[in-house]
Tab-separated table of C-alpha atoms and ligand atoms in Angstrom:
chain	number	residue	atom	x	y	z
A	1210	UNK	CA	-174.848	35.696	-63.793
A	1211	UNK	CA	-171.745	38.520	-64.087
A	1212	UNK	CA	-172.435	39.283	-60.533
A	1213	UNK	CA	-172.169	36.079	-58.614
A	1214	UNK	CA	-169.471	35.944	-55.975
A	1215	UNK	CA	-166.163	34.580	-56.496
A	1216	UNK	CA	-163.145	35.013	-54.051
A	1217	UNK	CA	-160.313	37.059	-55.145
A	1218	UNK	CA	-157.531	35.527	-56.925
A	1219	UNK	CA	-154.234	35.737	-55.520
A	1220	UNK	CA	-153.539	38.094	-58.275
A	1221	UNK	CA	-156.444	40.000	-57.660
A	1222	UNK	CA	-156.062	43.429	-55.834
A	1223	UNK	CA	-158.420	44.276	-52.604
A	1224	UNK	CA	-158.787	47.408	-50.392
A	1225	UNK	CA	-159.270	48.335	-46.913
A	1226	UNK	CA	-163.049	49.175	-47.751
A	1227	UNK	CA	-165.692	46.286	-47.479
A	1228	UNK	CA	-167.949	48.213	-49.948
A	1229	UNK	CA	-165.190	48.413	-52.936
A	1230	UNK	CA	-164.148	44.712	-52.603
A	1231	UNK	CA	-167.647	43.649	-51.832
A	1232	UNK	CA	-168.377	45.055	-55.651
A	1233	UNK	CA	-165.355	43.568	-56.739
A	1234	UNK	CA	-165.854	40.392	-55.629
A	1235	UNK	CA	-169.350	40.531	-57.398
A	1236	UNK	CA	-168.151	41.830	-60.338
A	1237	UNK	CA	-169.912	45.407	-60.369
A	1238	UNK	CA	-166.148	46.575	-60.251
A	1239	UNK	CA	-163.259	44.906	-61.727
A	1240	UNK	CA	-162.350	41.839	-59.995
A	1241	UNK	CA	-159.030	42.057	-60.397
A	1242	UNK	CA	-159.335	45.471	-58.340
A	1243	UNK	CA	-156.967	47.903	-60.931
A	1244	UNK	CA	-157.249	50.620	-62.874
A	1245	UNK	CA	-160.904	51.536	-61.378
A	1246	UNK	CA	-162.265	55.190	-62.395
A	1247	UNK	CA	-164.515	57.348	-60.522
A	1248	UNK	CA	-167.539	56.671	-62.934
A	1249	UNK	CA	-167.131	53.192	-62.120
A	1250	UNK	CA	-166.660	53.057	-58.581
A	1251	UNK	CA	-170.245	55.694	-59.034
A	1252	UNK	CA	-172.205	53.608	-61.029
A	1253	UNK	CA	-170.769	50.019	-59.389
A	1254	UNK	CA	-172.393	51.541	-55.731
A	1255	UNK	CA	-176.050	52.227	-57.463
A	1256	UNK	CA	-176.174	48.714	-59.240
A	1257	UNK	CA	-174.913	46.781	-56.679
A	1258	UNK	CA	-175.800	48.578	-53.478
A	1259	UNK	CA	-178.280	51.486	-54.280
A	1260	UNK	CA	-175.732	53.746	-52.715
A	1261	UNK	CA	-176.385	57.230	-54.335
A	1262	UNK	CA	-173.685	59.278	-55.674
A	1263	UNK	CA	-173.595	62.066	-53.137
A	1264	UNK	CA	-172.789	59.874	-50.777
A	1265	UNK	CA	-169.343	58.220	-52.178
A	1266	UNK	CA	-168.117	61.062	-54.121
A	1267	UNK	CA	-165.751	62.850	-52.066
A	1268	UNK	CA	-163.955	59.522	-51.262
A	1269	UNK	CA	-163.964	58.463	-54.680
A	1270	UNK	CA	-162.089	61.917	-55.314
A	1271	UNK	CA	-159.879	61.310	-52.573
A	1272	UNK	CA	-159.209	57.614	-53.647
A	1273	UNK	CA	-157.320	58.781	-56.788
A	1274	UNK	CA	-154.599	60.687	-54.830
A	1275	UNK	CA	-153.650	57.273	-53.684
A	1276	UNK	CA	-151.762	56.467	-56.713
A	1277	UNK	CA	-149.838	58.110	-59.783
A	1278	UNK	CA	-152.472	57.556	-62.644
A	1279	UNK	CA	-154.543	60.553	-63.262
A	1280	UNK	CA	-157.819	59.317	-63.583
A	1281	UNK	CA	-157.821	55.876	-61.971
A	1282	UNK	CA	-157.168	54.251	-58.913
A	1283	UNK	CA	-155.612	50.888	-57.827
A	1284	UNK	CA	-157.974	48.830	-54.778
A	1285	UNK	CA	-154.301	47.842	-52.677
A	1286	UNK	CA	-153.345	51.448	-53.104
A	1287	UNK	CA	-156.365	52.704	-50.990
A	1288	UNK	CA	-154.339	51.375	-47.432
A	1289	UNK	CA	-152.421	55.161	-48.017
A	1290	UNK	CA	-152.514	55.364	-44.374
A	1291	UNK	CA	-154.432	58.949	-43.303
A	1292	UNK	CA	-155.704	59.376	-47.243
A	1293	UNK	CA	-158.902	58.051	-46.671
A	1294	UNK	CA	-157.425	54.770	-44.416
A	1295	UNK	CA	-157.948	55.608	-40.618
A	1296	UNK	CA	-156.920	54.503	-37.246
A	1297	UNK	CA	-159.531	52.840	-35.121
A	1298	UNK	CA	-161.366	50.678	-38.045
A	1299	UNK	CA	-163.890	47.897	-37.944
A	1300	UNK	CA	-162.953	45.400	-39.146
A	1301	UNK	CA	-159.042	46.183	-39.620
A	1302	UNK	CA	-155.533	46.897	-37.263
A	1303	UNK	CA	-154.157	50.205	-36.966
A	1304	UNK	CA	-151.134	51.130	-39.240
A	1305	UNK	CA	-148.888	51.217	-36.944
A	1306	UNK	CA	-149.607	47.924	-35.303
A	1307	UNK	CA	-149.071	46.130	-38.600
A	1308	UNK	CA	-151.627	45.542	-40.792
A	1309	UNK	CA	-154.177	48.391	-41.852
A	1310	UNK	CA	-155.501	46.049	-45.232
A	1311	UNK	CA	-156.633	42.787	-44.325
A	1312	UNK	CA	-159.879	41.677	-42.420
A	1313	UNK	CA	-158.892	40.787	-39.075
A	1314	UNK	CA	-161.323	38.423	-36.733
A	1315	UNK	CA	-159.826	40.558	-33.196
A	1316	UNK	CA	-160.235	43.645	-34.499
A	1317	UNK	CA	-163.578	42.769	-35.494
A	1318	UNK	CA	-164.901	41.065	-32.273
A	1319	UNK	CA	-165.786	44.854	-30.858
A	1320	UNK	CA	-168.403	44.595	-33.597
A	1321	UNK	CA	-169.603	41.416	-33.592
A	1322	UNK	CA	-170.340	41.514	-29.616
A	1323	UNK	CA	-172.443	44.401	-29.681
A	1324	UNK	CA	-175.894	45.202	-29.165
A	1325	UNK	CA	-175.591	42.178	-27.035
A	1326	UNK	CA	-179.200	40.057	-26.752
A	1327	UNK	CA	-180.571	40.635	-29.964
A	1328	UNK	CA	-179.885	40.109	-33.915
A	1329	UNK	CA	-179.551	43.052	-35.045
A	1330	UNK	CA	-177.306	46.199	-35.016
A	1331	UNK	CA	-178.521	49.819	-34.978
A	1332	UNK	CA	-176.992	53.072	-34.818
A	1333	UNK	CA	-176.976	53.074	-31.053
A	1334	UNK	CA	-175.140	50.291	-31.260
A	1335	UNK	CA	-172.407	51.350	-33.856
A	1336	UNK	CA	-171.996	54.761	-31.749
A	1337	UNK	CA	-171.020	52.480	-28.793
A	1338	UNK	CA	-169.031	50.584	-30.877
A	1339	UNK	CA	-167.243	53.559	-32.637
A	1340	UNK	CA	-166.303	54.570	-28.697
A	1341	UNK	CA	-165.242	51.354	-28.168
A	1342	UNK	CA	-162.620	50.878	-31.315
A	1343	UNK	CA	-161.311	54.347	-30.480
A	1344	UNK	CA	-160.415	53.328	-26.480
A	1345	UNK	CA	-158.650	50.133	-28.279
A	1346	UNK	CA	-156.531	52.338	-30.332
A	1347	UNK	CA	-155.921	54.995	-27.908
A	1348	UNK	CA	-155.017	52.642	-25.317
A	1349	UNK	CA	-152.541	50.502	-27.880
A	1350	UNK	CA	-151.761	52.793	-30.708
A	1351	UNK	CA	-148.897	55.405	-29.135
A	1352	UNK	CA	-149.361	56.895	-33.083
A	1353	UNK	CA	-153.115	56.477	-33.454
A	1354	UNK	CA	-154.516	59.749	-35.718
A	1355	UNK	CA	-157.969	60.897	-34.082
A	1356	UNK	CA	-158.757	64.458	-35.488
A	1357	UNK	CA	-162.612	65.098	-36.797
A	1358	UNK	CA	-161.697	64.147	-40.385
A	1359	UNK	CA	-161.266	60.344	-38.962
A	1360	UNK	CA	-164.866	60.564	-37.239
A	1361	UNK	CA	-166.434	62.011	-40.074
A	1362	UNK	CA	-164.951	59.154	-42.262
A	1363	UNK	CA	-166.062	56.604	-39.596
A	1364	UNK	CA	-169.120	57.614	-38.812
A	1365	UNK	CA	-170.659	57.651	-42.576
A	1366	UNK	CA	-168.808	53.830	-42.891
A	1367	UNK	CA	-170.557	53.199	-40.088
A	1368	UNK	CA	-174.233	54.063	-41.230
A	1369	UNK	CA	-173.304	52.486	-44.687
A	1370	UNK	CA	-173.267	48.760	-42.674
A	1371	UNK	CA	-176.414	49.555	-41.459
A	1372	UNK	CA	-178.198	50.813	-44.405
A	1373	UNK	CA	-176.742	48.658	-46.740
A	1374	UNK	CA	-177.162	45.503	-44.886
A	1375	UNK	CA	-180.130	47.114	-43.394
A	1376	UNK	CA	-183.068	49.142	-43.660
A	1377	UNK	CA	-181.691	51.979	-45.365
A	1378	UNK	CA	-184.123	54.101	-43.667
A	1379	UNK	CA	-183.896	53.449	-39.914
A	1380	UNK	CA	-180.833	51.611	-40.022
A	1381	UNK	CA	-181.828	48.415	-38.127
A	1382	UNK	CA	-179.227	45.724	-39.861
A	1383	UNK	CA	-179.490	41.777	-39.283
A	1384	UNK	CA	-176.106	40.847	-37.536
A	1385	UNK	CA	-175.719	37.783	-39.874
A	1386	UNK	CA	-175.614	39.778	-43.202
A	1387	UNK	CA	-173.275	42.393	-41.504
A	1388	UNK	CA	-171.416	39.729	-40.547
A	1389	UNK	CA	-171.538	38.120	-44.044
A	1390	UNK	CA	-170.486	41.683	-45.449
A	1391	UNK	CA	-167.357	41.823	-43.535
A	1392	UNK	CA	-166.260	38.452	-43.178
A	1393	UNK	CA	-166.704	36.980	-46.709
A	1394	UNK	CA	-167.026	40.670	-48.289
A	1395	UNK	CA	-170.275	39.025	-50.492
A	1396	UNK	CA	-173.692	40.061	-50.613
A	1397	UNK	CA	-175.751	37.835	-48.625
A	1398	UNK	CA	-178.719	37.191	-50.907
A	1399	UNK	CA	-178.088	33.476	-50.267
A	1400	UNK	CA	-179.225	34.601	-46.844
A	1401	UNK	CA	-182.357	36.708	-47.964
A	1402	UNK	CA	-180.800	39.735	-47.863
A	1403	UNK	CA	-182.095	42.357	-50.897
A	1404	UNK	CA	-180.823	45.212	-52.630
A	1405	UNK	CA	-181.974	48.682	-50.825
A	1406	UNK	CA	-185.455	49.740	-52.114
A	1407	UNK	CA	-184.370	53.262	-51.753
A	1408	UNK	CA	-181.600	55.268	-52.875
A	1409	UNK	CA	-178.861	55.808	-49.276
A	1410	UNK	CA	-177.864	59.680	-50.158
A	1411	UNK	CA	-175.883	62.460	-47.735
A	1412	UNK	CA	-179.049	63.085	-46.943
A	1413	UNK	CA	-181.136	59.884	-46.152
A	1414	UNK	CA	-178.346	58.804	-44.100
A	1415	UNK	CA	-178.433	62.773	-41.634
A	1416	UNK	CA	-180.194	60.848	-39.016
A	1417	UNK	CA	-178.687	57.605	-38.399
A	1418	UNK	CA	-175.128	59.416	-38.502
A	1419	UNK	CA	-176.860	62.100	-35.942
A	1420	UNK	CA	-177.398	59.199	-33.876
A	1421	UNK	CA	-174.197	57.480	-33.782
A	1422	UNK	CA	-172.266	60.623	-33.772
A	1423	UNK	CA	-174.560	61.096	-30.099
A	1424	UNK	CA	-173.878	57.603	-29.076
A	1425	UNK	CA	-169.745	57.770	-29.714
A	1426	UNK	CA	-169.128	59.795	-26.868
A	1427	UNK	CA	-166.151	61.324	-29.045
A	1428	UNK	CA	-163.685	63.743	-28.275
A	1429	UNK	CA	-160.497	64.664	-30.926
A	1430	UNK	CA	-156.901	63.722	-29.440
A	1431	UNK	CA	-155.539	66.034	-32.034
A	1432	UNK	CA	-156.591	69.192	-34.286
A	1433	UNK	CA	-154.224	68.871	-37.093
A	1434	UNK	CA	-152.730	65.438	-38.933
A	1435	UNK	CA	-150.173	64.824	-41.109
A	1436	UNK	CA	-151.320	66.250	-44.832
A	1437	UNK	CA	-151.369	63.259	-47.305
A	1438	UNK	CA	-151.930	64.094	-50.687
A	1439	UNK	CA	-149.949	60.848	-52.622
A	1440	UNK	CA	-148.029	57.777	-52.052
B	519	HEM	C1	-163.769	51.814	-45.189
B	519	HEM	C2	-168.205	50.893	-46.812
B	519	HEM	C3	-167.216	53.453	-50.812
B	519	HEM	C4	-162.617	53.822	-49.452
B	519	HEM	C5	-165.082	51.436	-45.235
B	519	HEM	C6	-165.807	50.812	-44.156
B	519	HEM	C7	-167.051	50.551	-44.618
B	519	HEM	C8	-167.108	51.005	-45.978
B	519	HEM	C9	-168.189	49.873	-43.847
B	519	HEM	C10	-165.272	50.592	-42.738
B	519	HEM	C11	-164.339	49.408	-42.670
B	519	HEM	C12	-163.725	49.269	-41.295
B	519	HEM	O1	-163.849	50.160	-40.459
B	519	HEM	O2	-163.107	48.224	-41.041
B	519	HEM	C13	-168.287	51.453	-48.071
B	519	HEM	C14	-169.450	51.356	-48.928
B	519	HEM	C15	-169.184	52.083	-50.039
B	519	HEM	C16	-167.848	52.637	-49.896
B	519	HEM	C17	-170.724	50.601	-48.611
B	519	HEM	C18	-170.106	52.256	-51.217
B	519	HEM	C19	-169.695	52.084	-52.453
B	519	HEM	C20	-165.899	53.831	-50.773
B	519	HEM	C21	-165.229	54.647	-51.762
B	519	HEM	C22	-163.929	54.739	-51.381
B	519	HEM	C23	-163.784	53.993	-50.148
B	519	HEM	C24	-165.888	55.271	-52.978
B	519	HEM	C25	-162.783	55.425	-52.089
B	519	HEM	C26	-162.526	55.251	-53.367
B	519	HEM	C27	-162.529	53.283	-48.186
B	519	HEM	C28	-161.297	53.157	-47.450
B	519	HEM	C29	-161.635	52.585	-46.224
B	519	HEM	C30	-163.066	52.359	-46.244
B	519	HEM	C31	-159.917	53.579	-47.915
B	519	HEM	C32	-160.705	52.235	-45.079
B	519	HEM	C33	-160.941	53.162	-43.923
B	519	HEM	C34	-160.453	52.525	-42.651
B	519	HEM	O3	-161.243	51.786	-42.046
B	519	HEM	O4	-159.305	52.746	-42.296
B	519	HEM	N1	-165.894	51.552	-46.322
B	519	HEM	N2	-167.350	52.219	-48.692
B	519	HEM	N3	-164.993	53.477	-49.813
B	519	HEM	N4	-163.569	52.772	-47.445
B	519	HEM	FE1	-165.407	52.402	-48.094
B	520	MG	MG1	-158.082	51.694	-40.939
């Protein structure tokens, strides 16, 4: 099987984004995470995740200002901090607190505790949780970046953990494959967790992000942000 999981390599390059080294690590990108084009990335999300073009393109575009080569685009090279890379993450530190690349257990925590009682995660529960990462940063980031580009960019990562560990529809996710997706960056079909039946577009994904975006309780800190258009 090309697509069974296998760890990186020490050699092997890996990105702030769970969803790019997820289909690295599975072999629907590169593994060794270089010189990956936008018709790859494109056709790596519908094999592997059912993820539709519309809804990856822009940051596909915006992923190959991250590096000098025209056409392609390095994994590593997607940390550019306010390219795509944003303060307040998941599942990762802020830049200026050290270490905006690497999967880190405290950040994560805010995650894994919520929707406390039950096993799954929903986008009530990622809205709170989007709040909740934000009053981190603000309260321990003197340089955090908060304008609406960031939310935009969070909210849509946040309704593709639900959906794609989830039912893409309603976006009710079992906590143990989201945790599997961020932790070990693997597909949990070990677990019994199956390939989306449906196709997660811009569109399909309107109402879940409507419902996080109500449950965030977000305001901006700032209008404008530094402009970053290369390394
Ligand atoms: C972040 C999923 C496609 C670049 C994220 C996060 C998720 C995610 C859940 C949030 C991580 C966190 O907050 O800790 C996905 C999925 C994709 C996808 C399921 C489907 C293929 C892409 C594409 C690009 C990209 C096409 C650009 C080429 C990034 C970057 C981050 C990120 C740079 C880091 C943002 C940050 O948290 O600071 N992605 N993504 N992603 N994604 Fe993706
Ligand atoms: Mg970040």
């Amino acid at each position: 099987d090309n697509h069974v999981w296998i760890a990186p390599k020490a050699t092997d390059l890996r990105s702030p984004c769970p969803g790019l080294n997820t289909l690295a690590n599975h072999g629907y990108l590169p593994r060794g995470g270089k010189n990956i084009s936008i018709p790859m990335i494109l056709e790596a999300a519908i094999d592997g995740f059912n993820i539709g073009s519309d809804a990856i393109i822009q940051a596909a575009k915006f992923g190959l200002l991250s590096g000098d080569a025209p056409t392609t685009m390095d994994l590593d090279a997607l940390k550019l901090h306010n390219l795509i890379e944003h303060d307040a993450s998941l599942s990762r530190g802020d830049f200026a607190l050290g270490d905006n690349l690497h999967f880190n257990e405290t950040v994560f925590s805010t995650l894994l505790n919520s929707n406390p009682g039950v096993d799954y995660y929903n986008a009530t529960s990622a809205g709170h949780v989007q709040h909740d990462r934000l009053a981190i940063s603000l309260a321990t980031n003197p340089n955090i970046t908060n304008t609406p580009k960031e939310f935009l960019l969070r909210t849509r990562e946040s309704s593709f953990y639900l959906t794609l560990m989830g039912n893409p529809i309603t976006g009710v996710a079992p906590k143990k494959f989201v945790e599997i997706f961020f932790r070990e960056e693997r597909l949990p079909i070990a677990e019994g967790w199956k390939r989306p039946n449906t196709t997660i577009t811009a569109e399909s994904l309107n109402t879940i992000e409507g419902i996080i975006i109500d449950n965030s309780n977000w305001t901006l800190t700032q209008i404008c942000e530094d402009l970053v258009l290369g390394p």
